Coordinates of C-alpha atoms and ligand atoms in Angstrom, one line a residue:
M164 CA -23.0 -23.7 3.3
S165 CA -20.9 -22.4 0.4
E166 CA -18.0 -24.5 -0.8
T167 CA -15.5 -22.0 0.3
V168 CA -16.8 -21.9 3.9
A169 CA -17.0 -25.7 4.0
Q170 CA -13.3 -25.9 2.8
T171 CA -12.2 -23.4 5.4
I172 CA -14.0 -25.3 8.1
S173 CA -12.6 -28.7 7.1
S174 CA -9.2 -27.1 6.8
A175 CA -9.6 -25.6 10.3
E176 CA -10.6 -29.0 11.7
E177 CA -7.5 -30.6 10.2
A178 CA -5.4 -27.8 11.6
A179 CA -6.8 -28.2 15.0
F180 CA -5.6 -31.8 15.0
Q181 CA -2.1 -30.9 13.8
I182 CA -1.9 -27.8 16.0
D183 CA -2.2 -29.9 19.2
R184 CA 0.8 -31.9 18.1
V185 CA 2.7 -28.7 17.3
R186 CA 1.8 -27.3 20.7
Q187 CA 3.1 -30.4 22.5
F188 CA 6.3 -30.2 20.5
V189 CA 6.8 -26.5 21.2
D190 CA 6.1 -26.9 24.9
K191 CA 8.5 -29.8 25.2
E192 CA 11.3 -28.9 22.8
I193 CA 11.3 -25.1 22.5
R194 CA 9.5 -23.2 25.4
P195 CA 11.9 -24.3 28.2
Y196 CA 15.0 -23.3 26.3
T197 CA 14.1 -20.0 24.5
S198 CA 16.1 -17.7 26.8
E199 CA 19.0 -20.1 26.5
F200 CA 18.9 -19.9 22.7
D201 CA 18.7 -16.1 23.0
K202 CA 21.7 -15.9 25.4
E203 CA 23.9 -18.3 23.5
Q204 CA 22.7 -16.8 20.2
L205 CA 22.2 -20.1 18.5
I206 CA 19.6 -22.8 17.7
P207 CA 20.9 -26.2 18.7
E208 CA 21.4 -28.6 15.8
T209 CA 19.4 -31.3 17.7
L210 CA 16.4 -28.9 17.6
I211 CA 16.8 -28.3 13.8
K212 CA 16.8 -32.0 13.3
K213 CA 13.7 -32.5 15.4
L214 CA 11.9 -29.7 13.5
A215 CA 12.8 -31.5 10.3
N216 CA 11.7 -35.0 11.6
N217 CA 8.3 -33.5 12.4
G218 CA 8.0 -32.1 9.0
Y219 CA 8.1 -28.5 10.2
L220 CA 10.9 -27.5 7.9
A221 CA 8.7 -28.4 5.0
G222 CA 5.2 -27.7 6.3
N223 CA 4.2 -26.0 3.0
F224 CA 6.1 -28.3 0.6
P225 CA 4.3 -31.0 -1.4
K226 CA 4.5 -34.5 0.0
V227 CA 6.5 -35.6 -3.1
Y228 CA 9.4 -33.5 -1.8
G229 CA 9.0 -34.7 1.8
G230 CA 6.7 -31.9 3.0
L231 CA 3.4 -31.9 5.0
E232 CA 1.6 -30.2 2.1
L233 CA -0.2 -27.9 4.5
G234 CA -2.6 -25.3 3.1
P235 CA -2.1 -21.6 3.9
L236 CA -4.2 -21.7 7.1
D237 CA -2.5 -24.7 8.6
Y238 CA 0.9 -23.4 7.6
G239 CA 0.0 -20.0 9.2
R240 CA -1.0 -21.6 12.4
L241 CA 2.2 -23.7 12.5
T242 CA 4.1 -20.4 12.1
E243 CA 2.0 -18.9 14.9
E244 CA 2.6 -21.7 17.4
I245 CA 6.3 -21.7 16.9
G246 CA 6.4 -17.9 16.7
R247 CA 4.6 -17.5 20.1
V248 CA 7.4 -19.2 21.9
S249 CA 10.5 -18.5 19.8
P250 CA 10.6 -15.8 17.1
A251 CA 14.1 -17.0 16.3
V252 CA 13.1 -20.5 15.6
R253 CA 10.0 -19.3 13.7
S254 CA 12.3 -17.2 11.5
V255 CA 13.9 -20.4 10.3
L256 CA 10.4 -21.3 8.8
T257 CA 10.1 -17.8 7.4
V258 CA 13.3 -17.8 5.4
H259 CA 13.7 -21.6 4.7
C260 CA 10.1 -22.5 4.0
S261 CA 8.5 -19.3 2.9
L262 CA 11.1 -17.1 1.2
V263 CA 13.4 -19.8 -0.4
G264 CA 11.1 -22.8 -0.4
E265 CA 8.1 -21.1 -2.1
S266 CA 10.4 -19.3 -4.6
L267 CA 11.9 -22.7 -5.6
L268 CA 8.5 -24.3 -5.8
R269 CA 7.1 -21.5 -8.0
W270 CA 10.1 -20.7 -10.2
G271 CA 12.5 -23.7 -9.9
N272 CA 12.8 -26.2 -12.8
T273 CA 12.3 -29.9 -12.1
E274 CA 16.0 -30.5 -11.7
Q275 CA 16.4 -27.7 -9.1
K276 CA 13.3 -28.8 -7.2
E277 CA 14.5 -32.4 -7.0
K278 CA 18.0 -31.3 -6.1
F279 CA 17.2 -29.0 -3.3
L280 CA 13.7 -29.5 -1.8
P281 CA 14.1 -33.0 -0.3
G282 CA 17.3 -31.9 1.5
M283 CA 15.5 -28.8 2.7
A284 CA 12.7 -31.0 4.0
S285 CA 15.1 -33.4 5.8
G286 CA 17.0 -30.5 7.4
D287 CA 20.2 -31.5 5.6
T288 CA 20.1 -28.3 3.6
L289 CA 19.1 -25.1 5.5
A290 CA 18.3 -22.2 3.3
A291 CA 18.5 -18.4 3.6
F292 CA 17.4 -15.5 1.5
A293 CA 20.1 -12.9 0.6
L294 CA 18.6 -9.7 -0.7
S295 CA 19.5 -6.8 1.7
E296 CA 22.9 -5.1 1.6
P297 CA 24.7 -2.5 3.7
S298 CA 23.5 0.3 1.4
V299 CA 20.3 -1.3 0.0
G300 CA 17.2 -2.1 2.0
S301 CA 13.7 -1.0 1.0
D302 CA 15.0 0.0 -2.5
A303 CA 15.7 -3.7 -3.2
R304 CA 15.5 -3.4 -7.0
N305 CA 18.9 -1.5 -6.8
V306 CA 21.0 -4.3 -5.3
E307 CA 24.7 -3.6 -5.8
T308 CA 25.9 -7.2 -5.5
S309 CA 26.9 -8.0 -9.1
Y310 CA 27.2 -11.0 -11.3
T311 CA 29.0 -11.4 -14.6
K312 CA 28.9 -14.3 -17.0
A313 CA 31.7 -16.8 -16.8
D314 CA 32.4 -20.1 -18.6
K315 CA 29.5 -22.4 -17.8
G316 CA 28.2 -20.1 -15.1
Y317 CA 28.4 -16.8 -13.3
L318 CA 30.7 -15.0 -10.9
I319 CA 29.1 -13.1 -8.0
N320 CA 30.8 -10.2 -6.2
G321 CA 29.5 -8.0 -3.4
K322 CA 28.2 -7.9 0.2
K323 CA 24.9 -8.9 1.7
K324 CA 23.8 -7.9 5.2
W325 CA 21.1 -8.8 7.8
I326 CA 20.6 -12.3 6.3
T327 CA 18.6 -14.4 8.7
M328 CA 20.2 -17.9 9.1
G329 CA 23.0 -16.6 6.9
A330 CA 25.8 -17.8 9.1
R331 CA 24.3 -21.3 9.4
A332 CA 22.5 -21.9 6.0
D333 CA 23.8 -24.4 3.5
L334 CA 22.0 -22.8 0.6
L335 CA 21.7 -19.1 -0.2
L336 CA 19.2 -17.6 -2.6
V337 CA 21.2 -14.6 -3.7
I338 CA 19.8 -11.6 -5.6
A339 CA 22.4 -9.9 -7.8
S340 CA 22.5 -7.5 -10.7
C341 CA 24.3 -7.2 -14.0
E342 CA 23.9 -3.7 -15.5
D343 CA 20.1 -3.2 -15.3
Q344 CA 19.2 -6.9 -15.0
V345 CA 18.4 -8.5 -11.6
S346 CA 18.7 -12.2 -11.3
A347 CA 18.5 -14.9 -8.5
F348 CA 21.0 -17.6 -7.9
L349 CA 21.0 -20.8 -5.7
V350 CA 24.4 -20.7 -4.1
D351 CA 26.1 -23.3 -2.0
S352 CA 27.3 -21.4 1.1
N353 CA 30.5 -23.4 1.2
T354 CA 31.6 -22.2 -2.3
E355 CA 35.1 -20.7 -2.4
G356 CA 35.0 -16.9 -2.1
I357 CA 32.2 -16.7 0.5
K358 CA 32.9 -15.2 3.9
R359 CA 30.2 -15.2 6.5
S360 CA 30.0 -13.6 9.9
Q361 CA 27.2 -13.6 12.4
I362 CA 25.9 -10.2 13.6
M363 CA 25.9 -10.6 17.3
D364 CA 23.8 -9.0 20.1
L365 CA 20.9 -7.9 17.9
M366 CA 17.7 -6.7 19.6
A367 CA 15.6 -9.3 17.9
G368 CA 16.2 -12.9 16.7
R369 CA 19.6 -13.2 18.4
A370 CA 19.6 -17.0 17.9
A371 CA 18.8 -16.7 14.2
Y372 CA 22.3 -16.6 12.9
T373 CA 21.7 -13.2 11.1
A374 CA 24.8 -12.6 9.1
E375 CA 26.9 -10.4 6.8
I376 CA 28.0 -12.3 3.8
E377 CA 30.8 -11.3 1.4
F378 CA 31.1 -12.7 -2.1
D379 CA 34.5 -12.5 -3.8
N380 CA 34.4 -14.0 -7.3
V381 CA 32.0 -16.7 -6.2
F382 CA 31.4 -19.2 -9.1
V383 CA 27.8 -20.3 -9.5
P384 CA 27.0 -23.0 -12.2
E385 CA 24.6 -21.9 -14.9
N386 CA 21.9 -24.5 -13.8
H387 CA 21.8 -22.7 -10.4
L388 CA 20.1 -19.6 -11.9
L389 CA 16.6 -19.5 -10.5
G390 CA 14.0 -18.5 -13.1
N391 CA 15.1 -16.4 -16.1
E392 CA 18.0 -14.0 -16.2
G393 CA 16.5 -10.6 -15.5
G394 CA 13.5 -12.0 -13.7
G395 CA 15.1 -11.9 -10.3
F396 CA 13.1 -8.9 -9.0
T397 CA 9.8 -9.1 -10.8
Y398 CA 9.4 -12.8 -10.3
I399 CA 11.6 -14.2 -7.6
V400 CA 11.8 -11.3 -5.1
N401 CA 8.1 -10.5 -5.4
T402 CA 7.2 -14.2 -4.9
A403 CA 9.6 -14.5 -1.9
L404 CA 8.4 -11.3 -0.3
D405 CA 4.7 -12.2 -0.7
H406 CA 5.3 -15.5 1.1
G407 CA 7.6 -13.7 3.6
R408 CA 4.9 -11.2 4.4
Y409 CA 2.4 -14.0 4.9
S410 CA 4.7 -15.6 7.4
I411 CA 5.4 -12.3 9.2
A412 CA 1.7 -11.6 9.5
W413 CA 1.3 -14.8 11.5
A414 CA 4.5 -14.1 13.4
G415 CA 3.1 -10.7 14.4
L416 CA -0.1 -12.3 15.5
A417 CA 1.9 -14.9 17.5
V418 CA 3.8 -12.3 19.5
A419 CA 0.6 -10.3 20.1
Q420 CA -1.3 -13.4 21.3
E421 CA 1.5 -14.5 23.6
A422 CA 1.8 -10.9 25.0
L423 CA -1.9 -10.9 25.7
H424 CA -1.7 -14.1 27.6
A425 CA 1.2 -12.8 29.6
M426 CA -0.6 -9.5 30.3
V427 CA -3.8 -11.2 31.6
K428 CA -1.8 -13.7 33.7
Y429 CA 0.1 -11.0 35.4
A430 CA -2.8 -8.6 35.8
R431 CA -4.8 -11.3 37.6
K432 CA -2.0 -12.0 40.0
R433 CA -0.5 -8.7 40.8
K434 CA -2.1 -6.6 43.6
Q435 CA -1.7 -2.8 44.2
F436 CA -3.9 -0.5 46.3
G437 CA -5.4 -3.5 48.0
T438 CA -6.8 -5.1 44.9
G439 CA -5.8 -7.0 41.8
I440 CA -4.4 -4.5 39.2
Y441 CA -7.0 -6.0 36.8
N442 CA -9.6 -4.1 38.7
H443 CA -8.1 -0.7 37.7
Q444 CA -9.9 0.6 34.7
L445 CA -6.8 1.9 32.9
V446 CA -5.3 -1.6 33.1
Q447 CA -8.5 -2.9 31.7
E448 CA -8.2 -0.5 28.8
M449 CA -4.9 -2.1 27.9
I450 CA -6.4 -5.6 28.1
S451 CA -9.4 -4.5 26.1
N452 CA -7.2 -2.9 23.3
A453 CA -5.1 -6.1 23.2
V454 CA -8.1 -8.4 22.9
V455 CA -9.5 -6.3 20.0
N456 CA -6.2 -6.0 18.2
V457 CA -5.4 -9.7 18.5
E458 CA -8.9 -10.7 17.3
A459 CA -8.6 -8.2 14.3
A460 CA -5.1 -9.5 13.4
R461 CA -6.3 -13.1 13.5
A462 CA -9.3 -12.2 11.3
L463 CA -7.0 -10.5 8.7
C464 CA -4.5 -13.4 8.8
T465 CA -7.3 -15.9 8.4
K466 CA -8.8 -13.9 5.5
A467 CA -5.4 -13.8 3.8
A468 CA -5.2 -17.6 4.3
T469 CA -8.6 -18.1 2.7
L470 CA -7.8 -15.9 -0.3
R471 CA -4.4 -17.7 -0.8
E472 CA -6.2 -21.1 -0.6
E473 CA -8.5 -19.9 -3.4
Q474 CA -5.6 -18.3 -5.3
H475 CA -7.8 -15.2 -5.3
E476 CA -6.5 -12.1 -7.2
D477 CA -6.7 -10.1 -3.9
A478 CA -4.5 -12.7 -2.0
T479 CA -1.3 -10.6 -2.2
I480 CA -2.9 -7.3 -1.1
Q481 CA -4.8 -9.0 1.7
T482 CA -1.5 -10.6 2.8
T483 CA 0.1 -7.1 2.8
I484 CA -2.8 -5.7 4.8
A485 CA -2.5 -8.5 7.3
K486 CA 1.3 -8.1 7.7
Q487 CA 1.1 -4.4 8.1
F488 CA -1.6 -4.6 10.8
A489 CA -0.3 -7.6 12.6
S490 CA 3.3 -6.2 12.8
K491 CA 2.0 -2.9 14.1
I492 CA -0.3 -4.4 16.8
A493 CA 2.5 -6.9 17.9
N494 CA 4.3 -3.8 19.0
S495 CA 1.4 -2.1 20.7
V496 CA 0.3 -5.3 22.5
A497 CA 3.8 -6.2 23.6
N498 CA 4.3 -2.5 24.7
D499 CA 1.1 -2.6 26.9
A500 CA 2.0 -6.1 28.2
L501 CA 5.3 -4.7 29.4
Q502 CA 3.5 -1.7 30.9
V503 CA 1.1 -4.0 32.9
H504 CA 4.2 -5.9 34.2
G505 CA 5.7 -2.6 35.6
A506 CA 9.4 -3.2 36.6
N507 CA 9.0 -6.9 36.3
G508 CA 8.5 -6.4 32.5
F509 CA 12.2 -5.4 32.2
S510 CA 13.4 -8.7 33.7
A511 CA 14.2 -11.6 31.4
E512 CA 12.4 -13.8 34.0
F513 CA 9.2 -12.6 32.2
I514 CA 8.4 -13.4 28.6
V515 CA 7.2 -9.9 27.9
E516 CA 10.8 -8.6 27.9
Q517 CA 11.6 -10.8 25.0
L518 CA 8.3 -10.2 23.2
Y519 CA 8.8 -6.4 23.4
R520 CA 12.3 -6.7 21.8
E521 CA 11.2 -9.2 19.1
A522 CA 8.1 -7.2 18.0
K523 CA 9.8 -4.2 16.5
V524 CA 11.6 -6.1 13.7
F525 CA 8.2 -7.1 12.2
E526 CA 7.7 -3.4 11.2
V527 CA 11.1 -3.4 9.4
I528 CA 11.4 -6.8 7.6
E529 CA 9.5 -8.0 4.5
G530 CA 8.6 -4.5 3.6
S531 CA 8.7 -1.8 6.3
T532 CA 5.4 -0.3 7.6
Q533 CA 6.0 2.8 5.5
I534 CA 6.6 0.8 2.3
L535 CA 3.5 -1.3 2.9
Q536 CA 1.4 1.7 3.7
Q537 CA 2.3 3.0 0.2
V538 CA 1.3 -0.3 -1.4
I539 CA -2.0 -0.3 0.6
A540 CA -2.7 3.3 -0.3
R541 CA -2.2 2.6 -4.0
H542 CA -4.6 -0.3 -3.7
G543 CA -7.1 1.9 -1.8
L544 CA -6.9 4.7 -4.4
T545 CA -7.9 2.3 -7.2
R546 CA -10.3 0.0 -5.3
F547 CA -12.4 2.6 -3.6
H548 CA -12.5 5.2 -6.4
K549 CA -16.1 5.7 -7.7
Ligands
LIG689 C1 16.7 -9.1 12.3 C2 16.7 -8.8 10.8 C3 16.6 -9.9 10.0 C4 16.6 -9.6 8.6 N1 16.6 -10.7 7.7 C5 16.8 -10.5 6.4 C6 16.9 -11.6 5.5 O1 16.8 -12.8 5.9 N2 17.2 -11.3 4.2 C7 17.3 -10.1 3.7 O2 17.6 -9.9 2.5 N3 17.1 -9.0 4.5 C8 16.9 -9.2 5.9 N4 16.8 -8.1 6.7 C9 16.9 -6.8 6.2 C10 15.5 -6.1 6.0 O3 14.8 -6.8 4.9 C11 15.7 -4.6 5.8 O4 16.1 -4.1 7.0 C12 14.4 -4.0 5.2 O5 14.3 -4.3 3.9 C13 14.5 -2.4 5.4 O6 15.7 -2.0 4.8 P1 16.7 -1.0 5.7 O7 16.9 -1.6 7.0 O8 17.9 -0.8 4.8 O9 15.9 0.3 5.9 P2 15.8 1.5 4.8 O10 15.3 1.0 3.5 O11 17.1 2.3 4.8 O12 14.7 2.4 5.5 C14 14.9 3.2 6.7 C15 13.6 3.9 7.1 O13 13.2 4.7 6.0 C16 11.9 4.3 5.6 N5 11.7 4.4 4.1 C17 12.6 3.9 3.2 N6 12.1 4.2 2.0 C18 10.9 4.9 2.1 C19 10.0 5.4 1.3 N7 10.1 5.3 -0.1 N8 8.9 6.0 1.8 C20 8.8 6.1 3.2 N9 9.6 5.6 4.0 C21 10.7 5.0 3.5 C22 11.7 2.8 6.1 O14 10.3 2.5 6.3 C23 12.5 2.8 7.3 O15 11.7 3.3 8.4 C24 16.7 -8.3 8.1 C25 16.7 -7.2 9.0 C26 16.7 -7.5 10.3 C27 16.8 -6.3 11.3

């Protein structure tokens, strides 16, 4: 057995142990309340504390900062288990652990890591990633939120939009520009000049405190610059989005897997034309497609995990491929799961109603399907050119 295979297997065994605990936690603390979170458009503080107490707000952080030090596969499976039941709660992991946590781990200096990571692990400091703006989405290099130099720091002005956890977070990783330089700042959300408002009634992630955030001459001390000035896009944003895509790949798989379970459960129970609907071949076609797609997405996510574990040069492109595929099939599987439910699929009594709404956003965030297709095409044009 090769060393890589052995490592993957031992990692999988370890994950199996932890995953049981995660499942129990999810079944007890999240599953019964997901519709309530959705309706009330919030995640209770008690749940945030429980996530932290179990280490789930720092699954990928080193132990020295209070994390579980999970490898990529274990962290992916943690994301999947939470994402199957509540995409909103899972999105806390995406922004807090993956986008902000990984950027801090990779580019923060010792002082910054010691200042922020233990609080993030304990749940005292929740973090959000503030890149998008009302007029700037995919073309993220051209952010209009600006910064200028001030005495012992910087002043930030502008507006961010669609920031997951933005209305609740204590720490914002803000991407801003100064002439042609883009830089990243660690900003305390209670700083004077910050105004936040939750965007209500979204189709997806209603409980995830998605916000619009205004910055009016917000002072940020110079030691809160993350990485080098001018390195905000090339280093910080690229690192954050790579980890964000990895998280969304598992999130897409999670929704597809849950939709498949719901589809099968319903198809086995529902009768039409004197027989279970699962006996109708066109229903079987939807089940078959879902099984194949879920298996394929899981294989791609697992391959991305293995390459990330090995720090392989293809880890980032493999992550992009996994995210692009998993986000797409999350939609097709959720769509077919709803179809199998007929009218019942439109009722909030059945999970497929929520899964269908939640799936679409995966094709928009962390690089839209179209943007990722271009990245993958560029990779293909080089890799498969003879
Ligand atoms: C629920 C939710 C949560 C979010 N959370 C966050 C967050 O935490 N932090 C954050 O910073 N942002 C967040 N976002 C914003 C998200 O990252 C952006 O929506 C995303 O980057 C796409 O930008 P856009 O919506 O402005 O679409 P646009 O960039 O305007 O794109 C619109 C359409 O045009 C297509 N398109 C654009 N450019 C090209 C091109 N070159 N070639 C082909 N097609 C193209 C896109 O694929 C898309 O279909 C969130 C969004 C949502 C809906």
